[in-house]
Amino acid sequence: MDFLRAKTALLSCDMDILPQLLINALITGSIYALASAGLALCYGVLRILNFAHGHLMMTGVYLFYLFSVTLGLALLPAALSTALAVAAVGAVSFTVFVRPFTRHNPVLPLVTTLALSTVLESSVAMAFGVNVKSLNTEMVSSLEIYGIFITPLQIGIIISALLLLGLTGLVIHFTPAGRTLRALAENEEAAQSLGIGSDRIRFLVFLISALMAAYAGIMLGYETNLQPTMGNSYTIKAFAAMVLGGLGNIWGTVAGAYLLGLVENLSIGLDFGGYSLPAGYRDAFAFMAILLMLLVRPSGLFRRAARRL
Amino acid sequence: MSFLQALLTNEYYIHLVILICIYALLAQSFNLTFGLGKSFNLAHIASYAIGAYTTAILAVDQSRSPLPCMFWSLVLSGVFALTIAIIAIRLSEDYFAIGTLAFSALITALLVNWKSLTRGVLGIPGIPRPEFSFFESQTFYDNFNFLGLAATVLIVVELLLLGIFSSPYARALRAQAEFEQGALAIGHNARVLRTISFVLASAIAGLAGSLFAYYINYIDPSSFSLTEMVFIITIVVLGRPGSFWGVNGAAAFLVLLPEPLRQFDLPPSILGPMRQLIYALILFGVVFLNRNKLWPRLRRI
């Protein structure tokens, strides 16, 4: 009965904000999808759970802040310099913090990427200070389309996420390089016995994953404020998307990311018969999702035997 | 002796020794799960937080006396570890790390958002120093006396842990960490062994949290972040996981290590991150140098 009453309440008073919430969910989901796709790719091919993934996002957006706001470069040069800088950070991270440990016990990369996350966070805090920063220097006006408010940038986020994810899909499923990745993800030992899977491929995958993280970070930077401590909660959100989709299953992870965005926005935005959740609990959904999935279905929502990418 | 006297009359040195006691408790309990059992339990810091908040809430809002506060800190942290065990004990390394990280983040979210209980990011100020009825002459408002309390707790817990570390239980825990099927084959239940280690470690971390709350008088969610967890991991890894005395030594060494930085008059906004950076680099360096022997390569049948 309570459920029915809640549902009628939802229908009667929230119908008008529902489209807005769905669009917001799409925006959030796009950012999460970009962030977690890189993590899933990295896990699928390298078998490394990167605890510093959210911190790579944070580093990316701070570097973009450095080039675009502090140094005042135009958008394109700033973006290119950020990409180069992030690639450098990713390359150092991989060669120093990941590669020496891959052939040893799987606990080692967990510890070293955790150390990497602290290194990134404290370095950014020392370089930029711990105070909140913002990429938005002027107020951005929203467009109104059928009663839905959205900024041009948010439309850009949604479309660029779809384009980038589509491109990733094309590369993975329709190119020789993608076939290598799929082979590595499916059965590493068999792939290696056929001579597939050099260190260079792992290096490139890590680099692409870092660049995707940085792109997601910059998109996020336009939506929220920048803080050196922001990385951790996005690492966990990316993990949540990955656990929802199944560890290493990249498309499951992308679906999980959009689902997480949807759940976060709907549960905070709608009021359930006079009771609405405080916005502060928004982040807690990712944590709850992880725990729930680990309890009832650790293999992810979309279980498929043997195929990972 | 006079050197020791000089050391212990300086307020600041006393402060450092109390911190060493608290971190030794935290690290030694993490050593039980991570060093012996090789479970990468990232929710250890959440047990510490639960202990600290239990004591703070009971002592401030309900003005309970110290013994019940410490008791409930111990018990609630232990119960928290049981709930972790129910969900996470059967998971493999990667999933286990994700699950315990989620637990830890969930506790942080509760500390920040459950304002009626925890007062959110503002934290709980004015936690009184403990007063025991059988110690009427002693007041623990004096840091020297508080050091006595912290050292007593540390010594009791360490004696207990020393017993555990050399017991058949510890050997079984090491065995299941190194070669689970082998341990199962000789009749050890690996999940039960690990659950016991979680509950024990978490209860000790809760006790450390209780001491921390009493000592600092003010707690807020920022004291229980993941960077604090990295510090505990650093202590255990530097002291060699599974080594009882090594972890004690590493706790003392790492608490004292950033002290020379104070000479340079750096602002706190630089000093804090710099300490974290030093600890993270030490963690990385130790793991890098010992990557062949820190954890033996997984055995395959």
Coordinates of C-alpha atoms in Angstrom, one line a residue:
Chain A
M1 CA 0.0 0.0 0.0
D2 CA 2.7 2.4 0.9
F3 CA 4.4 1.7 -2.3
L4 CA 1.1 2.5 -4.2
R5 CA 0.7 5.7 -2.3
A6 CA 4.2 6.7 -3.0
K7 CA 3.7 5.9 -6.7
T8 CA 0.6 8.1 -7.0
A9 CA 2.3 10.9 -5.1
L10 CA 5.1 10.6 -7.6
L11 CA 2.8 10.7 -10.5
S12 CA 0.7 13.6 -9.2
C13 CA 3.4 16.1 -8.3
D14 CA 6.6 15.1 -10.0
M15 CA 5.5 14.5 -13.6
D16 CA 6.7 17.9 -14.5
I17 CA 10.2 17.5 -13.2
L18 CA 10.7 14.0 -14.4
P19 CA 12.0 14.9 -17.9
Q20 CA 14.5 17.3 -16.3
L21 CA 15.6 14.6 -13.9
L22 CA 16.1 12.1 -16.8
I23 CA 18.2 14.6 -18.7
N24 CA 20.3 15.3 -15.6
A25 CA 20.6 11.5 -15.2
L26 CA 21.9 11.3 -18.8
I27 CA 24.5 14.0 -18.1
T28 CA 25.7 12.4 -14.9
G29 CA 25.6 9.0 -16.5
S30 CA 27.7 10.2 -19.5
I31 CA 30.4 11.4 -17.2
Y32 CA 30.4 8.2 -15.2
A33 CA 30.4 6.1 -18.3
L34 CA 33.5 7.9 -19.7
A35 CA 35.2 7.5 -16.4
S36 CA 34.4 3.9 -15.8
A37 CA 34.9 2.7 -19.4
G38 CA 38.6 3.5 -19.1
L39 CA 38.8 1.7 -15.7
A40 CA 37.0 -1.4 -17.2
L41 CA 39.3 -1.4 -20.2
C42 CA 42.3 -1.2 -17.9
Y43 CA 41.0 -4.0 -15.7
G44 CA 39.9 -6.2 -18.7
V45 CA 43.3 -6.1 -20.4
L46 CA 45.8 -5.5 -17.6
R47 CA 43.9 -7.2 -14.7
I48 CA 44.7 -4.3 -12.6
L49 CA 42.3 -2.6 -10.4
N50 CA 43.4 1.0 -10.6
F51 CA 42.7 2.7 -7.3
A52 CA 44.1 6.0 -8.7
H53 CA 41.6 6.2 -11.6
G54 CA 39.5 8.9 -10.0
H55 CA 42.7 10.7 -9.0
L56 CA 43.8 10.6 -12.7
M57 CA 40.4 12.4 -13.4
M58 CA 41.2 14.9 -10.7
T59 CA 44.8 15.4 -12.1
G60 CA 43.4 15.9 -15.6
V61 CA 40.9 18.5 -14.6
Y62 CA 43.5 20.4 -12.5
L63 CA 46.0 20.4 -15.4
F64 CA 43.2 21.7 -17.7
Y65 CA 42.6 24.4 -15.1
L66 CA 46.3 25.2 -15.1
F67 CA 46.3 25.6 -18.9
S68 CA 43.0 27.2 -19.5
V69 CA 42.4 29.5 -16.4
T70 CA 45.8 30.1 -14.8
L71 CA 47.7 30.4 -18.1
G72 CA 44.7 31.6 -20.0
L73 CA 45.2 29.5 -23.1
A74 CA 42.3 29.2 -25.6
L75 CA 40.2 26.0 -25.5
L76 CA 41.9 24.0 -28.2
P77 CA 45.6 24.6 -27.1
A78 CA 44.6 24.1 -23.5
A79 CA 42.9 20.8 -24.3
L80 CA 45.9 19.6 -26.4
S81 CA 48.4 20.6 -23.7
T82 CA 46.3 18.9 -21.1
A83 CA 46.2 15.7 -23.2
L84 CA 50.0 15.8 -23.5
A85 CA 50.5 16.4 -19.8
V86 CA 48.0 13.7 -18.9
A87 CA 49.7 11.3 -21.3
A88 CA 53.0 12.0 -19.5
V89 CA 51.4 11.5 -16.1
G90 CA 49.9 8.2 -17.3
A91 CA 53.1 7.0 -18.8
V92 CA 55.0 7.7 -15.6
S93 CA 52.3 6.1 -13.6
F94 CA 52.3 3.0 -15.7
T95 CA 56.1 2.5 -15.9
V96 CA 56.7 3.3 -12.2
F97 CA 53.6 2.2 -10.3
V98 CA 52.1 -0.5 -12.4
R99 CA 54.4 -2.4 -14.7
P100 CA 57.0 -3.6 -12.2
F101 CA 54.3 -5.3 -10.2
T102 CA 52.0 -7.0 -12.8
R103 CA 53.9 -10.3 -12.7
H104 CA 53.9 -10.6 -9.0
N105 CA 51.1 -11.2 -6.5
P106 CA 47.8 -9.4 -7.4
V107 CA 47.8 -7.6 -4.1
L108 CA 50.8 -5.6 -5.1
P109 CA 49.2 -3.4 -7.8
L110 CA 46.3 -2.7 -5.4
V111 CA 48.8 -1.3 -2.9
T112 CA 50.9 0.6 -5.4
T113 CA 47.9 2.3 -7.2
L114 CA 46.7 3.3 -3.8
A115 CA 50.1 4.9 -3.2
L116 CA 49.8 6.5 -6.6
S117 CA 46.4 8.0 -5.7
T118 CA 47.9 9.6 -2.6
V119 CA 50.9 10.8 -4.6
L120 CA 48.6 12.5 -7.1
E121 CA 46.3 14.0 -4.5
S122 CA 49.0 15.4 -2.3
S123 CA 51.0 16.7 -5.3
V124 CA 47.9 18.5 -6.7
A125 CA 47.1 19.8 -3.2
M126 CA 50.6 21.2 -2.9
A127 CA 50.7 22.7 -6.3
F128 CA 47.2 24.2 -6.4
G129 CA 46.2 24.5 -2.8
V130 CA 43.3 22.7 -1.0
N131 CA 40.7 25.4 -1.7
V132 CA 37.8 24.9 -4.1
K133 CA 38.5 26.0 -7.7
S134 CA 36.1 26.4 -10.6
L135 CA 36.4 26.1 -14.3
N136 CA 33.4 28.2 -15.0
T137 CA 34.6 31.8 -15.0
E138 CA 31.3 33.3 -16.1
M139 CA 27.7 32.3 -15.6
V140 CA 26.5 30.0 -18.4
S141 CA 23.0 30.5 -19.5
S142 CA 20.8 27.5 -19.9
L143 CA 18.7 26.8 -23.0
E144 CA 15.1 25.8 -22.4
I145 CA 13.8 23.0 -24.6
Y146 CA 10.2 21.8 -23.8
G147 CA 10.6 22.9 -20.3
I148 CA 14.0 21.2 -19.8
F149 CA 16.9 23.4 -18.8
I150 CA 20.2 22.4 -20.3
T151 CA 23.4 24.2 -21.2
P152 CA 25.1 23.8 -24.6
L153 CA 28.0 22.3 -22.7
Q154 CA 25.9 19.6 -21.2
I155 CA 24.6 18.7 -24.7
G156 CA 28.2 18.5 -25.7
I157 CA 28.9 16.2 -22.7
I158 CA 26.1 13.8 -23.7
I159 CA 27.0 13.7 -27.4
S160 CA 30.8 13.5 -26.9
A161 CA 30.4 10.7 -24.4
L162 CA 28.3 8.7 -27.0
L163 CA 30.9 9.5 -29.7
L164 CA 33.9 8.5 -27.6
L165 CA 32.2 5.3 -26.4
G166 CA 31.1 4.5 -29.9
L167 CA 34.6 5.0 -31.2
T168 CA 36.0 2.8 -28.4
G169 CA 33.5 0.2 -29.4
L170 CA 34.5 0.4 -33.1
V171 CA 38.2 0.0 -32.2
I172 CA 37.6 -2.9 -29.9
H173 CA 35.2 -4.9 -32.1
F174 CA 36.3 -4.0 -35.7
T175 CA 40.1 -3.5 -35.8
P176 CA 43.1 -5.9 -35.5
A177 CA 44.2 -3.9 -32.4
G178 CA 40.8 -4.5 -30.8
R179 CA 41.0 -8.2 -31.6
T180 CA 44.3 -8.3 -29.6
L181 CA 42.6 -6.5 -26.7
R182 CA 39.7 -8.9 -26.7
A183 CA 42.1 -11.9 -26.9
L184 CA 44.0 -10.5 -23.9
A185 CA 40.8 -9.9 -22.0
E186 CA 39.4 -13.3 -22.7
N187 CA 42.3 -15.5 -21.9
E188 CA 45.6 -13.9 -21.1
E189 CA 47.8 -17.0 -21.0
A190 CA 46.4 -18.4 -24.3
A191 CA 47.0 -15.0 -26.0
Q192 CA 50.5 -14.8 -24.7
S193 CA 51.3 -18.3 -25.9
L194 CA 50.4 -17.0 -29.3
G195 CA 52.7 -14.1 -29.0
I196 CA 50.0 -11.6 -28.4
G197 CA 50.2 -9.1 -25.5
S198 CA 53.4 -7.1 -25.4
D199 CA 54.2 -4.5 -22.8
R200 CA 53.5 -1.9 -25.4
I201 CA 49.8 -2.8 -25.7
R202 CA 49.4 -2.7 -21.9
F203 CA 51.1 0.7 -21.9
L204 CA 48.8 2.0 -24.6
V205 CA 45.7 0.7 -22.8
F206 CA 46.8 2.3 -19.6
L207 CA 47.4 5.6 -21.4
I208 CA 44.0 5.5 -23.2
S209 CA 42.4 4.8 -19.9
A210 CA 44.2 7.8 -18.3
L211 CA 43.2 10.0 -21.2
M212 CA 39.5 8.9 -20.9
A213 CA 39.7 9.6 -17.2
A214 CA 41.1 13.0 -17.8
Y215 CA 38.4 13.8 -20.3
A216 CA 35.7 12.7 -17.9
G217 CA 37.4 14.8 -15.2
I218 CA 37.3 17.9 -17.4
M219 CA 33.6 17.4 -18.2
L220 CA 33.0 17.0 -14.5
G221 CA 35.0 20.1 -13.8
Y222 CA 32.4 22.1 -15.8
E223 CA 29.6 20.6 -13.7
T224 CA 31.1 20.8 -10.2
N225 CA 33.9 22.5 -8.4
L226 CA 37.4 21.3 -8.3
Q227 CA 39.0 19.9 -5.1
P228 CA 42.1 17.8 -4.7
T229 CA 40.1 15.3 -2.6
M230 CA 37.5 14.8 -5.2
G231 CA 39.3 11.8 -6.8
N232 CA 38.4 9.2 -4.3
S233 CA 34.6 9.3 -4.6
Y234 CA 34.9 9.1 -8.4
T235 CA 37.2 6.1 -8.2
I236 CA 34.5 4.4 -6.1
K237 CA 31.7 5.4 -8.5
A238 CA 33.7 3.9 -11.4
F239 CA 34.1 0.8 -9.3
A240 CA 30.4 0.8 -8.7
A241 CA 29.6 1.0 -12.4
M242 CA 32.1 -1.8 -13.0
V243 CA 30.6 -4.1 -10.3
L244 CA 27.2 -3.4 -11.7
G245 CA 28.3 -4.4 -15.1
G246 CA 30.6 -7.2 -14.1
L247 CA 34.4 -6.7 -13.5
G248 CA 36.2 -6.1 -16.8
N249 CA 33.0 -6.2 -18.9
I250 CA 33.3 -2.9 -20.6
W251 CA 29.8 -2.6 -22.1
G252 CA 28.2 -3.9 -18.9
T253 CA 30.2 -1.2 -17.1
V254 CA 29.0 1.6 -19.4
A255 CA 25.4 0.4 -18.8
G256 CA 26.1 0.3 -15.1
A257 CA 27.4 3.9 -15.2
Y258 CA 24.2 5.2 -16.9
L259 CA 22.1 3.2 -14.4
L260 CA 24.1 4.7 -11.5
G261 CA 23.5 8.2 -12.9
L262 CA 19.8 7.5 -13.2
V263 CA 19.4 6.1 -9.7
E264 CA 21.3 8.9 -8.1
N265 CA 19.3 11.6 -9.9
L266 CA 15.9 10.0 -9.5
S267 CA 16.3 9.1 -5.8
I268 CA 17.5 12.6 -4.9
G269 CA 15.1 14.5 -7.1
L270 CA 11.8 12.8 -6.6
D271 CA 10.0 12.9 -3.3
F272 CA 8.5 9.7 -2.1
G273 CA 5.2 10.6 -0.6
G274 CA 6.4 13.7 1.3
Y275 CA 9.8 12.2 2.1
S276 CA 12.8 13.0 0.0
L277 CA 16.4 11.9 0.5
P278 CA 18.9 14.6 1.5
A279 CA 21.2 15.5 -1.4
G280 CA 24.2 14.6 0.7
Y281 CA 23.4 10.9 0.4
R282 CA 23.8 11.1 -3.3
D283 CA 27.2 9.5 -3.3
A284 CA 26.1 6.8 -1.0
F285 CA 24.1 5.1 -3.8
A286 CA 27.3 4.0 -5.5
F287 CA 28.6 2.5 -2.2
M288 CA 25.3 0.8 -1.5
A289 CA 25.2 -0.5 -5.1
I290 CA 28.6 -2.1 -4.7
L291 CA 27.7 -3.8 -1.4
L292 CA 24.3 -5.0 -2.7
M293 CA 25.8 -6.4 -5.9
L294 CA 28.6 -8.1 -4.0
L295 CA 26.0 -9.7 -1.7
V296 CA 23.6 -11.0 -4.3
R297 CA 25.3 -11.0 -7.7
P298 CA 29.0 -10.5 -7.6
S299 CA 29.3 -11.4 -11.3
G300 CA 27.5 -8.3 -12.4
L301 CA 24.0 -7.6 -13.8
F302 CA 24.9 -8.9 -17.2
R303 CA 26.5 -12.2 -16.7
R304 CA 28.0 -13.7 -19.8
A305 CA 30.4 -16.6 -19.6
A306 CA 33.9 -16.2 -21.0
R307 CA 33.4 -12.9 -22.8
R308 CA 34.7 -9.9 -21.0
L309 CA 35.1 -7.0 -23.4
Chain B
M1 CA 67.3 8.0 32.7
S2 CA 67.7 11.8 32.8
F3 CA 67.4 11.8 29.1
L4 CA 64.1 9.9 29.4
Q5 CA 62.9 12.3 32.0
A6 CA 63.7 15.3 29.8
L7 CA 61.9 13.6 26.9
L8 CA 58.8 13.0 28.9
T9 CA 58.6 16.4 30.5
N10 CA 58.4 18.1 27.2
E11 CA 54.7 18.4 26.3
Y12 CA 55.3 18.0 22.6
Y13 CA 57.3 14.8 22.9
I14 CA 54.5 13.4 25.1
H15 CA 52.1 14.3 22.3
L16 CA 54.2 12.3 19.8
V17 CA 54.5 9.3 22.1
I18 CA 50.7 9.2 22.6
L19 CA 50.3 9.4 18.8
I20 CA 52.8 6.5 18.4
C21 CA 50.7 4.5 20.9
I22 CA 47.5 5.1 18.9
Y23 CA 49.0 4.3 15.5
A24 CA 50.8 1.3 16.9
L25 CA 47.4 -0.1 18.0
L26 CA 45.9 0.7 14.6
A27 CA 48.8 -0.7 12.6
Q28 CA 49.2 -3.8 14.7
S29 CA 45.6 -4.7 14.3
F30 CA 45.8 -4.1 10.6
N31 CA 48.9 -6.4 10.7
L32 CA 46.6 -9.2 12.0
T33 CA 44.3 -9.1 8.9
F34 CA 46.8 -7.8 6.3
G35 CA 50.1 -9.2 7.5
L36 CA 49.0 -12.6 8.6
G37 CA 45.7 -13.1 6.7
K38 CA 46.7 -11.1 3.6
S39 CA 43.2 -9.6 3.4
F40 CA 43.5 -6.0 2.1
N41 CA 40.8 -4.7 4.3
L42 CA 40.4 -1.0 3.4
A43 CA 37.5 -0.6 5.9
H44 CA 40.0 -0.8 8.8
I45 CA 40.0 3.0 9.0
A46 CA 36.1 2.9 9.2
S47 CA 36.4 0.6 12.3
Y48 CA 38.7 3.3 13.8
A49 CA 36.1 6.0 12.9
I50 CA 33.3 3.9 14.4
G51 CA 35.3 3.5 17.6
A52 CA 36.1 7.3 17.8
Y53 CA 32.5 8.4 17.1
T54 CA 31.0 5.9 19.5
T55 CA 33.1 7.2 22.3
A56 CA 32.5 10.8 21.3
I57 CA 28.7 10.5 21.1
L58 CA 28.4 8.5 24.3
A59 CA 30.8 10.8 26.2
V60 CA 29.4 14.1 25.0
D61 CA 25.7 13.5 24.3
Q62 CA 25.0 11.0 27.1
S63 CA 27.9 11.8 29.4
R64 CA 28.8 8.2 29.9
S65 CA 31.9 7.3 31.9
P66 CA 35.0 6.1 30.0
L67 CA 34.8 2.3 30.6
P68 CA 31.4 1.9 28.9
C69 CA 32.5 4.2 26.1
M70 CA 35.5 2.2 25.4
F71 CA 33.6 -1.0 25.7
W72 CA 30.9 0.0 23.2
S73 CA 33.6 1.4 20.8
L74 CA 35.2 -2.0 20.9
V75 CA 31.9 -3.9 20.5
L76 CA 30.4 -1.8 17.7
S77 CA 33.6 -1.9 15.7
G78 CA 33.7 -5.7 16.1
V79 CA 30.0 -5.9 15.0
F80 CA 30.9 -3.7 12.0
A81 CA 33.6 -6.2 11.1
L82 CA 31.1 -9.0 11.2
T83 CA 28.9 -7.2 8.7
I84 CA 31.9 -6.8 6.4
A85 CA 32.7 -10.4 6.8
I86 CA 29.1 -11.4 5.8
I87 CA 29.4 -9.6 2.5
A88 CA 33.1 -9.7 1.7
I89 CA 34.7 -12.7 3.2
R90 CA 34.0 -15.0 0.2
L91 CA 35.3 -12.6 -2.4
S92 CA 38.7 -12.7 -4.2
E93 CA 41.3 -10.0 -3.7
D94 CA 40.0 -7.4 -6.2
Y95 CA 36.4 -7.7 -5.2
F96 CA 37.3 -7.7 -1.6
A97 CA 39.3 -4.5 -1.9
I98 CA 36.4 -2.8 -3.8
G99 CA 33.8 -4.1 -1.2
T100 CA 35.8 -2.9 1.8
L101 CA 36.5 0.4 0.1
A102 CA 32.7 0.8 -0.4
F103 CA 32.2 0.0 3.3
S104 CA 34.7 2.6 4.3
A105 CA 33.2 5.2 1.9
L106 CA 29.7 4.4 3.2
I107 CA 30.8 5.0 6.8
T108 CA 32.3 8.4 5.8
A109 CA 29.1 9.3 4.0
L110 CA 27.1 8.5 7.1
L111 CA 29.5 10.6 9.3
V112 CA 29.1 13.5 7.0
N113 CA 25.4 13.3 6.4
W114 CA 23.8 11.9 9.6
K115 CA 23.9 15.3 11.1
S116 CA 21.5 14.6 14.0
L117 CA 24.0 12.0 15.3
T118 CA 27.4 13.0 14.1
R119 CA 27.0 16.8 13.5
G120 CA 28.3 16.3 10.0
V121 CA 31.5 17.9 8.8
L122 CA 31.6 20.2 11.8
G123 CA 32.5 17.2 13.9
I124 CA 32.0 16.7 17.7
P125 CA 33.9 19.0 19.9
G126 CA 34.4 19.0 23.7
I127 CA 35.0 15.3 24.3
P128 CA 36.0 15.2 28.0
R129 CA 39.2 13.4 29.0
P130 CA 38.4 10.2 30.8
E131 CA 37.9 10.1 34.6
F132 CA 38.0 6.8 36.4
S133 CA 36.4 6.5 39.8
F134 CA 39.2 4.2 41.1
F135 CA 41.8 6.8 40.0
E136 CA 40.5 9.8 41.9
S137 CA 44.0 11.3 42.5
Q138 CA 44.8 11.1 38.8
T139 CA 43.3 13.4 36.2
F140 CA 43.8 12.4 32.6
Y141 CA 43.6 16.1 31.6
D142 CA 47.3 16.0 32.1
N143 CA 48.9 14.7 28.9
F144 CA 51.5 12.8 30.9
N145 CA 48.8 10.8 32.7
F146 CA 47.0 10.3 29.5
L147 CA 50.2 8.8 28.1
G148 CA 50.1 6.4 31.0
L149 CA 46.6 5.4 30.0
A150 CA 47.4 5.0 26.3
A151 CA 50.6 3.0 27.1
T152 CA 48.6 0.7 29.4
V153 CA 46.1 0.0 26.7
L154 CA 48.8 -0.5 24.2
I155 CA 50.8 -2.9 26.4
V156 CA 47.7 -5.0 27.3
V157 CA 46.6 -5.2 23.6
E158 CA 50.2 -6.0 22.4
L159 CA 50.6 -8.7 25.0
L160 CA 47.3 -10.2 23.7
L161 CA 48.5 -9.9 20.1
L162 CA 51.9 -11.3 20.9
G163 CA 50.1 -14.3 22.2
I164 CA 47.9 -14.5 19.1
F165 CA 50.8 -14.0 16.7
S166 CA 52.6 -17.1 18.1
S167 CA 49.5 -19.2 18.5
P168 CA 48.3 -22.1 16.3
Y169 CA 45.6 -19.7 15.1
A170 CA 48.1 -17.4 13.6
R171 CA 49.9 -20.2 11.8
A172 CA 46.6 -21.4 10.3
L173 CA 45.8 -17.8 9.2
R174 CA 49.2 -17.5 7.5
A175 CA 48.7 -20.9 5.9
Q176 CA 45.3 -20.1 4.4
A177 CA 46.7 -16.8 3.1
E178 CA 49.5 -18.5 1.4
F179 CA 47.8 -21.5 0.1
E180 CA 44.1 -21.6 0.7
Q181 CA 43.3 -25.1 -0.8
G182 CA 46.2 -26.5 1.2
A183 CA 44.9 -25.1 4.4
L184 CA 41.4 -26.3 3.6
A185 CA 42.8 -29.8 2.9
I186 CA 44.2 -30.1 6.4
G187 CA 40.9 -29.0 7.9
H188 CA 41.1 -25.3 8.5
N189 CA 38.1 -23.3 7.6
A190 CA 39.6 -20.3 5.9
R191 CA 36.5 -18.1 6.1
V192 CA 36.1 -18.6 9.8
L193 CA 39.8 -17.9 10.3
R194 CA 39.6 -14.7 8.3
T195 CA 36.4 -13.6 10.0
I196 CA 38.0 -14.0 13.5
S197 CA 40.9 -11.9 12.4
F198 CA 38.6 -9.1 11.1
V199 CA 36.6 -8.9 14.2
L200 CA 39.6 -8.9 16.5
A201 CA 41.4 -6.3 14.3
S202 CA 38.4 -4.1 14.0
A203 CA 37.7 -4.2 17.8
I204 CA 41.3 -3.1 18.5
A205 CA 40.9 -0.4 15.9
G206 CA 37.7 0.7 17.6
L207 CA 39.7 0.9 20.9
A208 CA 42.3 3.0 19.2
G209 CA 39.6 5.3 17.9
S210 CA 38.2 5.7 21.4
L211 CA 41.6 6.7 22.7
F212 CA 42.0 9.1 19.8
A213 CA 38.7 10.8 20.5
Y214 CA 39.5 11.1 24.2
Y215 CA 43.0 12.4 23.4
I216 CA 42.2 14.9 20.6
N217 CA 38.9 16.1 22.3
Y218 CA 37.5 16.9 18.9
I219 CA 36.8 14.6 16.0
D220 CA 35.5 15.2 12.4
P221 CA 35.1 13.0 9.4
S222 CA 38.4 14.2 7.8
S223 CA 40.5 12.3 10.4
F224 CA 39.2 9.0 8.9
S225 CA 40.0 9.5 5.2
L226 CA 41.6 7.1 2.8
T227 CA 44.9 8.9 3.1
E228 CA 44.9 7.9 6.8
M229 CA 44.4 4.4 5.6
V230 CA 47.4 4.7 3.3
F231 CA 49.4 5.8 6.3
I232 CA 48.4 2.6 8.2
I233 CA 49.2 0.5 5.2
T234 CA 52.6 2.2 5.0
I235 CA 53.4 1.4 8.6
V236 CA 52.5 -2.3 8.2
V237 CA 54.4 -2.6 4.8
L238 CA 57.5 -0.9 6.1
G239 CA 57.5 -3.0 9.3
R240 CA 57.1 -6.1 7.1
P241 CA 53.6 -7.6 7.1
G242 CA 53.3 -10.3 9.7
S243 CA 56.2 -9.1 11.8
F244 CA 55.1 -8.1 15.2
W245 CA 58.1 -6.0 16.3
G246 CA 58.8 -4.6 12.9
V247 CA 55.3 -3.0 12.8
N248 CA 55.9 -1.5 16.2
G249 CA 59.2 0.0 15.1
A250 CA 57.7 1.3 11.9
A251 CA 54.8 3.0 13.7
A252 CA 57.3 4.9 15.9
F253 CA 59.6 5.7 13.0
L254 CA 56.9 7.0 10.6
V255 CA 55.1 9.1 13.2
L256 CA 58.5 10.8 14.0
L257 CA 59.7 11.0 10.4
P258 CA 58.0 14.2 9.3
E259 CA 59.0 16.1 12.5
P260 CA 62.2 17.6 11.0
L261 CA 59.9 19.3 8.4
R262 CA 58.7 21.5 11.2
Q263 CA 61.9 23.4 11.1
F264 CA 61.1 24.9 7.7
D265 CA 58.1 26.9 8.8
L266 CA 55.9 25.6 6.1
P267 CA 52.2 26.6 6.1
P268 CA 49.8 23.8 7.2
S269 CA 48.3 23.7 3.7
I270 CA 51.7 22.5 2.3
L271 CA 52.8 20.5 5.4
G272 CA 49.8 18.2 5.4
P273 CA 50.0 17.1 1.7
M274 CA 53.8 16.9 2.0
R275 CA 53.5 14.3 4.8
Q276 CA 51.1 12.3 2.8
L277 CA 53.4 12.5 -0.2
I278 CA 56.3 11.3 1.9
Y279 CA 54.3 8.4 3.3
A280 CA 53.0 7.4 -0.1
L281 CA 56.4 7.4 -1.6
I282 CA 57.8 5.3 1.2
L283 CA 55.0 2.9 0.7
F284 CA 55.7 2.7 -3.0
G285 CA 59.5 2.4 -2.4
V286 CA 59.2 -0.4 0.1
V287 CA 56.8 -2.4 -2.1
F288 CA 59.0 -1.8 -5.1
L289 CA 62.2 -3.0 -3.4
N290 CA 60.4 -6.1 -1.8
R291 CA 58.2 -7.0 -4.7
N292 CA 59.7 -10.4 -5.0
K293 CA 59.4 -11.4 -1.4
L294 CA 56.6 -9.3 0.1
W295 CA 54.0 -11.7 -1.0
P296 CA 55.1 -14.9 -2.6
R297 CA 53.8 -15.6 -6.0
L298 CA 50.4 -17.3 -5.9
R299 CA 50.7 -21.1 -6.0
R300 CA 48.9 -23.1 -8.5
I301 CA 47.9 -26.7 -8.2

